[in-house]
Amino acid sequence: QVQLVESGGGLVQPGGSLRLSCAASERIFIFNDMAWYRQAPGKERELVARITQSGSRTYADSVQGRFTISGDMAKNTMYLQMNSLKPEDTAVYYCNAVRVFPTTSYWGQGTQVTVSS
């Protein structure tokens, strides 16, 4: 019943910025963690950024200092602000939410981000 819908992807030049959104069909306070993952062609899915219910945030080394993850409980939406984008950031970005009880993981359908000149 829980649905996650990503938006905000697109084509951007190197050095540019994009802001991804993940809208949840349920109040996001029910999730222990929410995160952004990405998967480039021919590569495994990797964790990009994670935010806990308490607001603690972590980032992959490759995006540290360039990306910012945040959540807005009033709007039931999680965001990923991406600055100083590089071609290697090109991937499908997925929203993920984890509920501890019962133990459940939810995924969005993904949104394409392409960084190219």
C-alpha positions as a Markdown table, in Angstrom:
| # | Residue | x | y | z |
|---|---|---|---|---|
| 1 | Gln | 0.0 | 0.0 | 0.0 |
| 2 | Val | 2.9 | 2.3 | 0.7 |
| 3 | Gln | 4.1 | 4.0 | -2.5 |
| 4 | Leu | 7.2 | 6.2 | -3.2 |
| 5 | Val | 7.4 | 8.4 | -6.2 |
| 6 | Glu | 10.6 | 10.1 | -7.4 |
| 7 | Ser | 10.7 | 13.2 | -9.5 |
| 8 | Gly | 13.2 | 15.9 | -10.5 |
| 9 | Gly | 15.6 | 13.9 | -12.7 |
| 10 | Gly | 16.7 | 15.1 | -16.0 |
| 11 | Leu | 19.7 | 16.2 | -18.2 |
| 12 | Val | 22.2 | 18.7 | -16.7 |
| 13 | Gln | 25.6 | 19.9 | -17.6 |
| 14 | Pro | 28.7 | 19.1 | -15.5 |
| 15 | Gly | 28.9 | 21.5 | -12.6 |
| 16 | Gly | 25.1 | 22.0 | -12.6 |
| 17 | Ser | 22.5 | 21.2 | -10.0 |
| 18 | Leu | 19.3 | 19.1 | -9.7 |
| 19 | Arg | 16.9 | 18.6 | -6.8 |
| 20 | Leu | 15.2 | 15.2 | -6.6 |
| 21 | Ser | 12.0 | 14.6 | -4.7 |
| 22 | Cys | 10.5 | 11.4 | -3.2 |
| 23 | Ala | 6.9 | 11.7 | -2.3 |
| 24 | Ala | 5.5 | 9.1 | 0.0 |
| 25 | Ser | 1.9 | 8.0 | 0.2 |
| 26 | Glu | 2.2 | 7.7 | 4.0 |
| 27 | Arg | 3.5 | 9.9 | 6.7 |
| 28 | Ile | 7.3 | 9.6 | 6.6 |
| 29 | Phe | 7.6 | 9.4 | 10.4 |
| 30 | Ile | 6.6 | 5.8 | 10.2 |
| 31 | Phe | 9.9 | 5.0 | 8.5 |
| 32 | Asn | 13.0 | 4.3 | 10.5 |
| 33 | Asp | 15.3 | 5.3 | 7.6 |
| 34 | Met | 14.9 | 6.9 | 4.2 |
| 35 | Ala | 17.7 | 6.9 | 1.6 |
| 36 | Trp | 18.7 | 7.6 | -2.0 |
| 37 | Tyr | 20.3 | 4.9 | -4.0 |
| 38 | Arg | 21.6 | 5.0 | -7.6 |
| 39 | Gln | 22.4 | 2.5 | -10.2 |
| 40 | Ala | 24.5 | 3.3 | -13.3 |
| 41 | Pro | 24.4 | 1.0 | -16.4 |
| 42 | Gly | 26.4 | -2.2 | -15.9 |
| 43 | Lys | 27.0 | -1.4 | -12.2 |
| 44 | Glu | 25.6 | -2.5 | -8.9 |
| 45 | Arg | 23.1 | -0.3 | -7.0 |
| 46 | Glu | 24.9 | 1.9 | -4.4 |
| 47 | Leu | 23.8 | 3.9 | -1.4 |
| 48 | Val | 24.1 | 7.6 | -2.1 |
| 49 | Ala | 22.7 | 9.2 | 1.1 |
| 50 | Arg | 20.6 | 8.2 | 4.1 |
| 51 | Ile | 18.6 | 10.1 | 6.7 |
| 52 | Thr | 17.2 | 8.6 | 9.9 |
| 53 | Gln | 13.9 | 9.5 | 11.6 |
| 54 | Ser | 16.0 | 11.6 | 14.1 |
| 55 | Gly | 17.6 | 13.6 | 11.2 |
| 56 | Ser | 21.0 | 12.0 | 11.2 |
| 57 | Arg | 22.5 | 12.1 | 7.7 |
| 58 | Thr | 25.2 | 10.1 | 6.0 |
| 59 | Tyr | 26.7 | 10.2 | 2.5 |
| 60 | Ala | 28.8 | 8.2 | 0.2 |
| 61 | Asp | 32.3 | 9.4 | -0.1 |
| 62 | Ser | 31.8 | 10.2 | -3.8 |
| 63 | Val | 29.1 | 12.7 | -3.1 |
| 64 | Gln | 30.2 | 14.1 | 0.2 |
| 65 | Gly | 30.1 | 17.9 | 0.1 |
| 66 | Arg | 28.1 | 18.0 | -3.1 |
| 67 | Phe | 24.8 | 16.4 | -2.2 |
| 68 | Thr | 22.4 | 17.1 | 0.6 |
| 69 | Ile | 19.6 | 14.8 | 1.8 |
| 70 | Ser | 16.6 | 16.2 | 3.7 |
| 71 | Gly | 13.1 | 15.4 | 4.7 |
| 72 | Asp | 9.9 | 17.4 | 5.1 |
| 73 | Met | 7.4 | 15.6 | 7.3 |
| 74 | Ala | 4.6 | 18.1 | 6.7 |
| 75 | Lys | 4.8 | 17.3 | 2.9 |
| 76 | Asn | 5.7 | 13.6 | 3.3 |
| 77 | Thr | 8.6 | 14.2 | 1.0 |
| 78 | Met | 12.3 | 13.5 | 1.0 |
| 79 | Tyr | 14.8 | 15.5 | -1.1 |
| 80 | Leu | 18.2 | 15.1 | -2.6 |
| 81 | Gln | 19.9 | 18.4 | -3.5 |
| 82 | Met | 22.7 | 17.6 | -6.0 |
| 83 | Asn | 25.3 | 20.3 | -6.7 |
| 84 | Ser | 28.5 | 20.3 | -8.7 |
| 85 | Leu | 27.3 | 17.3 | -10.7 |
| 86 | Lys | 29.8 | 15.2 | -12.5 |
| 87 | Pro | 29.3 | 12.8 | -15.5 |
| 88 | Glu | 30.0 | 9.9 | -13.1 |
| 89 | Asp | 26.8 | 10.9 | -11.2 |
| 90 | Thr | 24.8 | 9.7 | -14.2 |
| 91 | Ala | 22.4 | 6.9 | -13.0 |
| 92 | Val | 18.9 | 6.0 | -12.1 |
| 93 | Tyr | 18.2 | 7.3 | -8.6 |
| 94 | Tyr | 15.9 | 5.4 | -6.4 |
| 95 | Cys | 14.1 | 6.4 | -3.2 |
| 96 | Asn | 14.1 | 3.8 | -0.4 |
| 97 | Ala | 12.2 | 3.7 | 2.9 |
| 98 | Val | 12.6 | 1.2 | 5.7 |
| 99 | Arg | 10.1 | 0.4 | 8.5 |
| 100 | Val | 11.4 | -1.5 | 11.5 |
| 101 | Phe | 8.1 | -3.0 | 12.6 |
| 102 | Pro | 7.1 | -4.9 | 10.7 |
| 103 | Thr | 10.5 | -5.1 | 8.9 |
| 104 | Thr | 9.7 | -3.8 | 5.5 |
| 105 | Ser | 11.6 | -2.0 | 2.7 |
| 106 | Tyr | 9.9 | 0.1 | 0.0 |
| 107 | Trp | 11.3 | 1.3 | -3.3 |
| 108 | Gly | 10.3 | 4.0 | -5.8 |
| 109 | Gln | 10.3 | 3.4 | -9.5 |
| 110 | Gly | 13.4 | 5.5 | -10.1 |
| 111 | Thr | 14.2 | 8.8 | -11.8 |
| 112 | Gln | 17.0 | 9.2 | -14.5 |
| 113 | Val | 19.8 | 11.7 | -13.9 |
| 114 | Thr | 22.1 | 12.4 | -16.8 |
| 115 | Val | 25.1 | 14.6 | -16.5 |
| 116 | Ser | 26.6 | 15.4 | -19.8 |
| 117 | Ser | 27.9 | 18.4 | -21.8 |
